[in-house]
XYZ file of C-alpha atoms in Angstrom:
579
model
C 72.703 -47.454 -5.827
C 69.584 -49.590 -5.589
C 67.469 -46.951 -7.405
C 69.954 -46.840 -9.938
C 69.709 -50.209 -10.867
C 66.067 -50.355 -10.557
C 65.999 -53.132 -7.451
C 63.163 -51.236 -5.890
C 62.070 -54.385 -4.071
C 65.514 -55.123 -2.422
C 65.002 -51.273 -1.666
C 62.202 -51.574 0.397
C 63.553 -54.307 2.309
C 66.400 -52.551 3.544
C 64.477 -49.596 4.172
C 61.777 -51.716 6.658
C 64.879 -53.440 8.078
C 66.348 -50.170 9.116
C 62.704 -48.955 10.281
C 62.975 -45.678 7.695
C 59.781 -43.736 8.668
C 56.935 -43.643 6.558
C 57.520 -40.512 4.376
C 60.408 -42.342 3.195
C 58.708 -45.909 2.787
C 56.353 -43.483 0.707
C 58.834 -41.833 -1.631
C 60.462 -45.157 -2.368
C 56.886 -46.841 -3.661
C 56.043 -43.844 -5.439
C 59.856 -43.896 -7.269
C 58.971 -47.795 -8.076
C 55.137 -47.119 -9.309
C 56.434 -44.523 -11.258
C 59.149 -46.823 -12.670
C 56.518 -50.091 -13.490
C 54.335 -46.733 -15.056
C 57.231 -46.638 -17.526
C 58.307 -50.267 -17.857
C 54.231 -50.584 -18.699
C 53.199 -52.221 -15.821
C 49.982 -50.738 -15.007
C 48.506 -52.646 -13.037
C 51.693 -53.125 -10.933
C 52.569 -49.434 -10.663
C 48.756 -48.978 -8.825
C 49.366 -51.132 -6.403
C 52.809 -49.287 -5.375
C 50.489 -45.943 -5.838
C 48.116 -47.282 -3.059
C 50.835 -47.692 -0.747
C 51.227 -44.303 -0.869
C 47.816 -43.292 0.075
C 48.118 -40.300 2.924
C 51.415 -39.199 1.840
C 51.456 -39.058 -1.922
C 48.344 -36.139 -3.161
C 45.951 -38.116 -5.366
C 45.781 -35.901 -7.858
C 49.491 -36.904 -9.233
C 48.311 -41.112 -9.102
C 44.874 -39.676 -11.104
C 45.978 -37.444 -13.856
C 48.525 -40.670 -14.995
C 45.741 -43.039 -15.134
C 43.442 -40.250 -16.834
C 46.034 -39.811 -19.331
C 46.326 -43.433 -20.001
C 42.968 -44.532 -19.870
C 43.772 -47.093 -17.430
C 39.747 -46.944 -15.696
C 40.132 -50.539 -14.045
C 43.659 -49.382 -12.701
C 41.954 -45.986 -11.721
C 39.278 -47.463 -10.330
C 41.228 -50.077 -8.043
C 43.293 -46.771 -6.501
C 39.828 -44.668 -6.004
C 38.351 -47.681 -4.039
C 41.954 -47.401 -1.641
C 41.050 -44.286 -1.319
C 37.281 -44.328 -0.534
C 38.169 -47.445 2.146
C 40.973 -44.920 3.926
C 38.625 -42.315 4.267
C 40.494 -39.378 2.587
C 38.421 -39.162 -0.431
C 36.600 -35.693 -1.588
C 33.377 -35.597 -3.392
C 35.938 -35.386 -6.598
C 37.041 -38.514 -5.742
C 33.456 -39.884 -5.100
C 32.466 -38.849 -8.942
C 35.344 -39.911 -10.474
C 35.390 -43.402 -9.044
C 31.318 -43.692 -9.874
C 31.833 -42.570 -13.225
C 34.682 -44.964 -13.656
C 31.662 -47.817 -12.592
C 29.277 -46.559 -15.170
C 31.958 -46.146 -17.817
C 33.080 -49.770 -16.811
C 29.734 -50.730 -16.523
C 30.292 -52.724 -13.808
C 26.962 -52.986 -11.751
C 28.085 -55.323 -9.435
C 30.840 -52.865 -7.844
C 28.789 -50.261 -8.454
C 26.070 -51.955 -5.906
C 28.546 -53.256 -3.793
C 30.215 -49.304 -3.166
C 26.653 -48.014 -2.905
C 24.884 -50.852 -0.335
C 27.739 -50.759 1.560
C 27.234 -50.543 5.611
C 26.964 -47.385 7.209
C 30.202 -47.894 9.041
C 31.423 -48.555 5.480
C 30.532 -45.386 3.877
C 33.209 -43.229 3.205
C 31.706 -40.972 0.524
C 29.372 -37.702 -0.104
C 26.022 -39.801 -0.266
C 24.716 -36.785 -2.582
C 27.198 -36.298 -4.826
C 26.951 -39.832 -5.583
C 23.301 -39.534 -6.372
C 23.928 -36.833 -8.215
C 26.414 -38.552 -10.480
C 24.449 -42.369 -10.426
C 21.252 -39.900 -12.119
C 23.188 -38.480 -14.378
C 24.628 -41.445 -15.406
C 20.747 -43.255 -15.525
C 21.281 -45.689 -12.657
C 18.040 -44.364 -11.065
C 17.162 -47.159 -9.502
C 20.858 -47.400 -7.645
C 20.384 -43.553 -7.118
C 17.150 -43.876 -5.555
C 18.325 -46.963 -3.230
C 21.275 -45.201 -1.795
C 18.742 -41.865 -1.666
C 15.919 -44.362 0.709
C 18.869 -45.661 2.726
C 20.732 -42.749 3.861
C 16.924 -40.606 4.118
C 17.752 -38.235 1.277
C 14.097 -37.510 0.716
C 14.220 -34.706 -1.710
C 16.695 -36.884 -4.352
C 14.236 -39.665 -3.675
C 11.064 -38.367 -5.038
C 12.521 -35.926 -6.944
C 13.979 -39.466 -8.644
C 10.757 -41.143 -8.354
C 8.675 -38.211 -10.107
C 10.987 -36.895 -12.366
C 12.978 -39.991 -14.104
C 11.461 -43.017 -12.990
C 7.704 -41.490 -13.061
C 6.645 -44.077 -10.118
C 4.042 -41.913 -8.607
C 2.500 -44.416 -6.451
C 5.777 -45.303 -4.708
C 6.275 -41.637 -4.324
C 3.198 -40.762 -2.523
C 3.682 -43.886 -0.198
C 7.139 -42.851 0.514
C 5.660 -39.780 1.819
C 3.340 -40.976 3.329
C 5.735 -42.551 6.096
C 7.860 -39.658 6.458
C 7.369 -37.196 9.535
C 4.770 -34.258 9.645
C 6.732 -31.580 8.541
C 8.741 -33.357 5.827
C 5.212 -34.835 4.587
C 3.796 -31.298 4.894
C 6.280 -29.852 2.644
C 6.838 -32.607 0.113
C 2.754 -32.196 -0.148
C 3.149 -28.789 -1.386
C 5.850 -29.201 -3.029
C 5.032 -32.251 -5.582
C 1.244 -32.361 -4.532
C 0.052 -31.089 -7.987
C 2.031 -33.461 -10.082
C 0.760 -36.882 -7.550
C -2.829 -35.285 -7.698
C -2.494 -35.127 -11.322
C -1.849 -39.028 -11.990
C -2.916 -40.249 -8.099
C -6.022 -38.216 -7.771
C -7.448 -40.836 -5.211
C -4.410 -41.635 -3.372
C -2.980 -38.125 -2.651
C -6.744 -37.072 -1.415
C -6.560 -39.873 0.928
C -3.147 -38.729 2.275
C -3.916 -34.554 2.462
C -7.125 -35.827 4.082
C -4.839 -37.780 6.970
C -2.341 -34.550 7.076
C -4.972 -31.979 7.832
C -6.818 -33.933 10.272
C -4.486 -36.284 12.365
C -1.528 -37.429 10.684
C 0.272 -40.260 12.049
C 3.248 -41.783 9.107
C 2.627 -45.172 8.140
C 4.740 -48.078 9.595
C 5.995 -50.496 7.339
C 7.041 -53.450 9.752
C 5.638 -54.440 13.079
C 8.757 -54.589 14.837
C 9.741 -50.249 14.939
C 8.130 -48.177 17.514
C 4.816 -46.158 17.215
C 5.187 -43.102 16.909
C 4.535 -40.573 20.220
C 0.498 -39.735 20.325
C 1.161 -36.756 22.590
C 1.145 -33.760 19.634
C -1.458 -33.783 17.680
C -0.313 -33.105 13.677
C -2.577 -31.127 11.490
C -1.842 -29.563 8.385
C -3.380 -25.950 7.567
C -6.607 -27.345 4.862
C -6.608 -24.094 3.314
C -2.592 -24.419 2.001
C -3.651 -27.365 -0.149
C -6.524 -25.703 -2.114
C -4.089 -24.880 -5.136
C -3.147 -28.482 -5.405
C -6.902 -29.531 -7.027
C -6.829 -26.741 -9.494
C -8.298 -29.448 -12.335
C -9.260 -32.024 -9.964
C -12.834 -30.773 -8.743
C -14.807 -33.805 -7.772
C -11.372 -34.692 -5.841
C -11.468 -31.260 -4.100
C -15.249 -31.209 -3.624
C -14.188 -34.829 -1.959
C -11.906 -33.625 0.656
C -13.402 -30.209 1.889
C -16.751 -31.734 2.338
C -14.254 -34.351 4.191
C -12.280 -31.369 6.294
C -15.603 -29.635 7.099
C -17.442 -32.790 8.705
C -14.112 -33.920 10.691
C -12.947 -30.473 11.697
C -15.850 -28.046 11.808
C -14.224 -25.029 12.826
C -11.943 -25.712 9.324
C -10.606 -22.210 7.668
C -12.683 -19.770 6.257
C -11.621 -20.691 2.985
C -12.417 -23.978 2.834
C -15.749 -22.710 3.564
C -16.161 -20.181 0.593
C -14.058 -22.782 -2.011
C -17.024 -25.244 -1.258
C -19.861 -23.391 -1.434
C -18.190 -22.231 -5.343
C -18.127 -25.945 -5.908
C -21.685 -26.140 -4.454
C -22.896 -23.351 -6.526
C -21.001 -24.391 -9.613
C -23.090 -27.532 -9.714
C -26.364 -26.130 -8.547
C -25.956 -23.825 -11.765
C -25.334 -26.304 -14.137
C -27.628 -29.174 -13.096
C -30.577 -29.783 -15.540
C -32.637 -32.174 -13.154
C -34.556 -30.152 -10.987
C -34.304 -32.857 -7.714
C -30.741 -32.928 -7.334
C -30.993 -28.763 -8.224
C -33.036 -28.873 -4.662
C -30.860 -30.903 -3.023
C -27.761 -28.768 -4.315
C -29.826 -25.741 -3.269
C -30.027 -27.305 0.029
C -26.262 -27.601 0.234
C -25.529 -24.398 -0.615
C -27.619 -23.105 1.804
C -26.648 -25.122 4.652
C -23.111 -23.576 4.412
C -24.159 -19.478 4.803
C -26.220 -20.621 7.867
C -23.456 -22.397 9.313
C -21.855 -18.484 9.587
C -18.548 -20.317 8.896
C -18.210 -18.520 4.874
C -16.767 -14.672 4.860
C -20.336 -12.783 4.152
C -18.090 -10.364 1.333
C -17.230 -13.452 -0.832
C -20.439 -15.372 -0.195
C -22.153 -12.433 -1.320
C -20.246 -12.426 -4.639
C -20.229 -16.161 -5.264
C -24.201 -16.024 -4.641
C -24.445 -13.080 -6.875
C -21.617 -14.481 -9.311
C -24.486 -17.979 -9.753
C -27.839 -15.834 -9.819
C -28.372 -18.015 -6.814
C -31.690 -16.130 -5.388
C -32.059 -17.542 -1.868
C -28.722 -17.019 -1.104
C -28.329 -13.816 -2.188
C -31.528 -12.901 0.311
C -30.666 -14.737 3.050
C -27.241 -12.637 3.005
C -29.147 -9.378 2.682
C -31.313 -10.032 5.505
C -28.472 -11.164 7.537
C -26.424 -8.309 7.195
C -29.666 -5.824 7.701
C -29.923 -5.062 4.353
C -33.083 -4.505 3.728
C -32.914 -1.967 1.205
C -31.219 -3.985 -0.865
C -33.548 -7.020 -0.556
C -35.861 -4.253 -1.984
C -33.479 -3.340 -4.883
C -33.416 -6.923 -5.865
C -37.138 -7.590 -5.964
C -37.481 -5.019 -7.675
C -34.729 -5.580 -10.298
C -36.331 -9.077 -11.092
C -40.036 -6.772 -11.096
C -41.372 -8.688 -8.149
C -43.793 -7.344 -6.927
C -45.489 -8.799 -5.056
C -42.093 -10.002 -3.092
C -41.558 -6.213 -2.724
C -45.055 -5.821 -1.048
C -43.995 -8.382 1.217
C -40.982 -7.253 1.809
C -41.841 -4.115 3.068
C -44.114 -5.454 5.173
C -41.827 -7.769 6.665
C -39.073 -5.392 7.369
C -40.570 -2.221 7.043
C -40.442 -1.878 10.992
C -36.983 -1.680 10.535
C -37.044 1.204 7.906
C -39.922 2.997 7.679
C -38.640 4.199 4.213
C -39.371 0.891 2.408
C -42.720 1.783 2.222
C -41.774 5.417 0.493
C -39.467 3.305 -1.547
C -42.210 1.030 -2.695
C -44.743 3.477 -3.532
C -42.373 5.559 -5.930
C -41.271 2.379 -7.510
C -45.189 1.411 -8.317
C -45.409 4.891 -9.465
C -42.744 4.641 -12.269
C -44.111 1.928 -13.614
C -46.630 2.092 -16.657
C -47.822 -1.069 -16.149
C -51.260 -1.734 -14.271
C -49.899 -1.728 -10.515
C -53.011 -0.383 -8.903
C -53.294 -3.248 -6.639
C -49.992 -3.093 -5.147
C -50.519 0.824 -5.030
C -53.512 0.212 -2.696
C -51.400 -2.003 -0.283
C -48.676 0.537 -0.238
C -51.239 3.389 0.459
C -53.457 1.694 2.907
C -49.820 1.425 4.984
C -49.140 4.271 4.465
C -52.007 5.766 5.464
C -52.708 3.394 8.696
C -48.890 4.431 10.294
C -49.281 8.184 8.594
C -46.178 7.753 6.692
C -46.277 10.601 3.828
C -48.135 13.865 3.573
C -50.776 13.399 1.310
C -49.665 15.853 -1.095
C -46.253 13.980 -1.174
C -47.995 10.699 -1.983
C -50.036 12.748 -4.885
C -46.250 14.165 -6.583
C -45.372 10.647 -6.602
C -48.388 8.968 -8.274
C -48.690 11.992 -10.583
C -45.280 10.443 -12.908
C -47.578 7.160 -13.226
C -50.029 7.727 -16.724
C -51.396 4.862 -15.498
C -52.486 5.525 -11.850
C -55.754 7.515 -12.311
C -57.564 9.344 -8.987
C -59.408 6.263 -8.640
C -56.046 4.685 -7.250
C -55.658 7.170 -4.314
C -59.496 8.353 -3.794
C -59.999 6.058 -1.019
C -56.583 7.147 0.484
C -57.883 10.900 0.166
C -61.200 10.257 1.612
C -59.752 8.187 4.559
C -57.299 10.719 4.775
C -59.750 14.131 4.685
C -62.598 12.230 6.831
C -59.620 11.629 9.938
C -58.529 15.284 9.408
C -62.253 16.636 9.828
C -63.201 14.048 12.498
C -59.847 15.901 14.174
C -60.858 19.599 13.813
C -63.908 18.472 15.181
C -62.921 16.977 18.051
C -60.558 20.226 18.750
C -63.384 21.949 18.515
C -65.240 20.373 20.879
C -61.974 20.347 23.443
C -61.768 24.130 22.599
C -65.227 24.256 23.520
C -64.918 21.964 26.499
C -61.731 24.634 27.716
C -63.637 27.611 27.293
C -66.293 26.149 29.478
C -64.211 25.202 32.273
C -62.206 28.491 31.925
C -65.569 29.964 32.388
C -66.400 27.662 35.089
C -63.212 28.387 37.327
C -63.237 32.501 36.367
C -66.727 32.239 38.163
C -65.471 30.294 40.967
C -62.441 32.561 41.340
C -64.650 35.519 41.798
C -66.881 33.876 43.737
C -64.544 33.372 46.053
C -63.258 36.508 46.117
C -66.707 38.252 46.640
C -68.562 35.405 48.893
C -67.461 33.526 52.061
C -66.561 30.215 51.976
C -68.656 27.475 53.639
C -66.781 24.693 54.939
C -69.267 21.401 55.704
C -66.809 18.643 55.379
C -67.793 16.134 58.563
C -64.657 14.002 58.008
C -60.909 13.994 58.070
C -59.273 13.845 54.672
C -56.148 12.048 56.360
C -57.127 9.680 58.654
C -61.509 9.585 57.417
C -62.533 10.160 61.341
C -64.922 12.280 62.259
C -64.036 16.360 62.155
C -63.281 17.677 65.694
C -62.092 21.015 66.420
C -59.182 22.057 66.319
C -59.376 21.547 62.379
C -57.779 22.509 59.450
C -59.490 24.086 56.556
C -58.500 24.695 52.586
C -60.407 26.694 49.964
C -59.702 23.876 47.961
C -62.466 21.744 50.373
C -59.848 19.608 52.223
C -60.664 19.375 56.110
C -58.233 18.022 58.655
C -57.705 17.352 62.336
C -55.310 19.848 63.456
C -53.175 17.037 64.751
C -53.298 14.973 61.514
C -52.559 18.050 59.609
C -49.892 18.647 61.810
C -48.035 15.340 61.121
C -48.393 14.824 57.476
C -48.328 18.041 56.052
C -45.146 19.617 54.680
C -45.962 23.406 54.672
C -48.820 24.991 56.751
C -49.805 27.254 53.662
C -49.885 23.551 51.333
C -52.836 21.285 51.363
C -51.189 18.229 51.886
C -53.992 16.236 49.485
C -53.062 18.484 46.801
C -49.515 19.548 46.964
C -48.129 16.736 44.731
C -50.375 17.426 41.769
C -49.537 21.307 42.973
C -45.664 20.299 42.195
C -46.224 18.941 38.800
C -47.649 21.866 38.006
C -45.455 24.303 39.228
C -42.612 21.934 37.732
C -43.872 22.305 34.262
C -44.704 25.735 34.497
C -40.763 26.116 35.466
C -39.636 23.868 32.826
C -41.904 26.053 30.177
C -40.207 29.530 31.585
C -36.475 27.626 30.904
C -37.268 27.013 27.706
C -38.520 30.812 26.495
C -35.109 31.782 26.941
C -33.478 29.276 24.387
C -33.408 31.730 21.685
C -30.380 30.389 20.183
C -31.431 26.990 20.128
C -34.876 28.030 18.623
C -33.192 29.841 15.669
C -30.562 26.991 15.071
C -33.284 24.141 15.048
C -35.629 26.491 12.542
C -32.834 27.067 9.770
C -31.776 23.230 10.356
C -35.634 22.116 9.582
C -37.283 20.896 6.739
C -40.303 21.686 8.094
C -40.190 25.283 9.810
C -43.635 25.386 10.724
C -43.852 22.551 12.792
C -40.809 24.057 14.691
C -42.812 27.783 14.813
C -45.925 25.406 16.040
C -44.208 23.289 18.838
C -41.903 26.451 20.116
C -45.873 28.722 20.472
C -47.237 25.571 22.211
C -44.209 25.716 24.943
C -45.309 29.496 25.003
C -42.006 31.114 24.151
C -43.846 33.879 21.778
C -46.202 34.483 25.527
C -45.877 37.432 27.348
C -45.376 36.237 30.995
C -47.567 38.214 33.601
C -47.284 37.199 37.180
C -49.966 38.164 39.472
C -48.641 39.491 42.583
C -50.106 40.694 45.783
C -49.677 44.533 46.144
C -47.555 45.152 49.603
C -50.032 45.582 52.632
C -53.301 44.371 50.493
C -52.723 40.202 50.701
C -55.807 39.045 52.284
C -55.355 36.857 55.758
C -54.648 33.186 55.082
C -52.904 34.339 51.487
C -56.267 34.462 49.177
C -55.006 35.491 46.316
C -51.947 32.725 46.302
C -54.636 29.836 47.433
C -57.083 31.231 44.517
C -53.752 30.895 41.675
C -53.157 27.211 42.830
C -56.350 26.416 43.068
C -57.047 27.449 39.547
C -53.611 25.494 38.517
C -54.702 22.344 40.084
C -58.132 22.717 38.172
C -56.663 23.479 35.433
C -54.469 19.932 35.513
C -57.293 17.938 36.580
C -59.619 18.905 33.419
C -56.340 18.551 30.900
């Protein structure tokens, strides 16, 4: 009856008197908003809608006022909404939109600096909504306040282009936020902060510690130690080179065992500027540089090598050859840049290492028709002193040379056929020398064989006392005391003076009988050869082409004391001694 005669009012006081529950308090607010919505009454149908907040859905309260364009009246039932807590992120950009259409900044700043107890919202949908609507500087408060650091700078950069309150903000943030943010936005702050944002990636990659902006918060723990990975933030100077030259010179005093990379990206710098500087002092001093980074062994040798040979820069390109061994290649490059007296001293300098240099040299000298015959006489009088080349060899090679007349190589040839003939001679004279001794001992052998033996030794070869009988006597004119012999020797048919010469001898004469049999092997090595004449020549000097005769006793004819085997080692150890 009430409803029916629109005393809504008297309604709701009989309903509270009889303590109706709340879903009915509801309905009857929502029947009298919806009836002041008719009459007109706008602004008192929204209060009646807030009363039914948590019972009535929002939507039905919101499409009325949208339809209407009631904003202040839809603005007023949003901020019920917000303070109760049931508000969606809907909700959240409706009622900021309803601010910026209102233009109301000081509700606007009131909703957004409210407490943190207070906030009852999605803090980035709001953001999202306060940008789009240009309130960047409300969007970038509530983005600081509630630590949204990505919608901060990306506010900061982007819209409000404040780069220097964008690298200080990230400067206080924690490593791994800073980190990121650095290689995330470090090109654009390097770009208008040059100074600034070296400064910070200096502090990240050595030991970063975020920036305190009041006395009163707590220092941060010292117990970790925070450094960023140099090398990462390379990409970030791409057009900023006296920035970049800045900080890796920076990262490689502070932190000297710094990535390899920052190692090779400074040494381009270096080299860069070395290249294109006209004044020949600071060219030294860049030189200098340059070079103090490949000793420091800190640069990968691949790319130095490149970067050195990228610049034409000479004593870095040798310094890498010789520190890699590369001596043939120092050689090449000499030679390339016709140095040549650098390739004279090269080989000289490494030629110890590989003996080929030398070879290398001399063919090099040889191709060229200009007037080398100096250099040619070094490379020969090496040659010549270590016996390098076959002198035929060495006359092939100088014979492509127009230029190199006999002159060039008639010393070499003289030197070289006065050492050969002073050789034959002096085998001659050893041949001689043999035959003599051969002689000498045939003689002696038969001597022995025919004549007795006279033994007049008056002193003990062991102990140097005086000979008493009993003694020991050898045709090979040792004497001993029977009891000296006796003690020291180690077979009664073995002088003991001579048995470890005897040894050697026998040894090698084993060693020589071992090696006749290596057929195989002698074949292999003579098809594997170069030089098969040499091979031929060493295999007839072991004797393997020898017939071996032994001389043996006949049974029943060895002669008392074994003669004939005393006579064969005697002739041996001759033999030995005059070799």
């Amino acid at each position: 009856m009430l409803f029916k005669k629109n005393l809504f009012v008297m309604a709701i006081n009989l309903a509270k008197s009889q303590h109706l529950d709340s879903d009915g308090l509801s309905e009857i607010f929502r029947q009298y908003g919806d009836h002041l919505y008719l009459k007109g009454d706008h602004d008192g149908a929204i209060q009646q809608y807030i009363r039914t907040i948590g019972k009535l859905e929002p939507s039905y309260v919101i499409r009325k006022f949208l339809d209407a364009q009631r904003i202040h009246n839809l603005t007023a039932y949003l901020q019920a909404l917000h303070r109760q807590s049931l508000a969606n992120a809907d909700h959240t950009t409706l009622l900021l939109n309803c601010y910026t259409k209102l233009k109301d900044s000081s509700k606007l700043e009131e909703f957004i600096k409210s407490s943190d107890s207070e906030v009852h919202f999605d803090v980035e949908i709001a953001i999202k909504v306060l940008r789009q609507a240009g309130y960047h500087s409300h969007a970038v408060f509530l983005a600081e306040k509630h630590t949204q650091h990505e919608w901060y700078l990306k506010i900061q950069l982007e819209d409000l282009k404040n780069y220097q309150e964008a690298l200080r903000y990230i400067g206080r943030l924690p490593f791994d936020q800073a980190e990121s943010n650095m290689k995330r936005y470090g090109k654009t702050l390097m770009h208008h902060v040059p100074d600034g944002t070296t400064s910070l990636l200096k502090d990240l990659c050595t030991d970063y510690q975020p920036k305190r902006e009041t006395a009163d918060r707590d220092p941060p723990p010292r117990g970790q130690e925070n450094k960023a990975n140099s090398e990462e933030f390379i990409p970030i100077f791409a057009n900023n080179r006296r920035e970049l030259k800045a900080f890796l010179e920076h990262m490689i005093e502070v932190e000297p065992f710094s990535p390899a990379g920052v190692y090779d990206t400074l040494l381009e710098l270096r080299l860069h500027d070395w290249a294109y500087e006209p004044e020949a002092e600071k060219k030294k001093v860049l030189q200098g540089a340059a070079l103090s980074l490949l000793h420091s062994d800190n640069t990968v040798f691949d790319k130095a090598l490149v970067l050195c040979q990228m610049h034409n820069f000479k004593e870095g390109v040798l310094y890498l050859y010789e520190k890699g061994k590369l001596y043939q290649q120092i050689m090449h490059y000499h030679m390339q840049n016709e140095e040549y007296s650098k390739v004279v001293e090269a080989c000289k300098r490494y030629g110890d290492q590989e003996v080929c240099l030398w070879e290398q040299a001399l063919g090099y000298f040889a191709r060229k028709e200009e007037d080398c015959k100096a250099y040619i006489s070094q490379v020969l009088q090496h040659i010549d002193q270590n016996n390098l080349m076959p002198p035929l060899l060495v006359v092939q090679t100088l014979a492509h040379n127009s230029t190199a007349t006999l002159s060039v190589i008639k010393d070499y040839l003289v030197n070289k056929l006065q050492r050969e003939s002073q050789q034959i001679e002096d085998d001659e004279r050893k041949i001689r020398q043999y035959r003599e001794e051969t002689a000498h001992l045939r003689a002696e052998i038969q001597d022995l064989r025919t004549s007795a033996k006279i033994f007049q030794k008056t002193k003990c070869n062991m102990c140097s006392s005086p000979l008493e009988l009993p003694s020991v006597h050898f045709l090979c004119s040792h004497s001993f005391h029977q009891h000296c012999f006796e003690s020291y020797a180690e077979s009664e048919a073995e002088c003991p003076t001579c048995t470890p010469e005897n040894r050697k001898v026998m040894d090698m004469l084993r060693v020589q009988d071992q090696k006749r049999d290596l057929h195989d092997h002698f074949t292999r090595q003579l098809r594997s050869s170069n030089d098969g004449f040499s091979v031929v020549a060493d295999y007839f000097g072991r004797g393997v082409f020898n017939k071996l005769t032994l001389v043996t006793d006949p049974p029943g004819s060895r002669a008392p004391g074994g003669l004939e085997a005393d006579l064969q080692r005697d002739l041996l150890i001759h033999t030995k001694r005059n070799s």
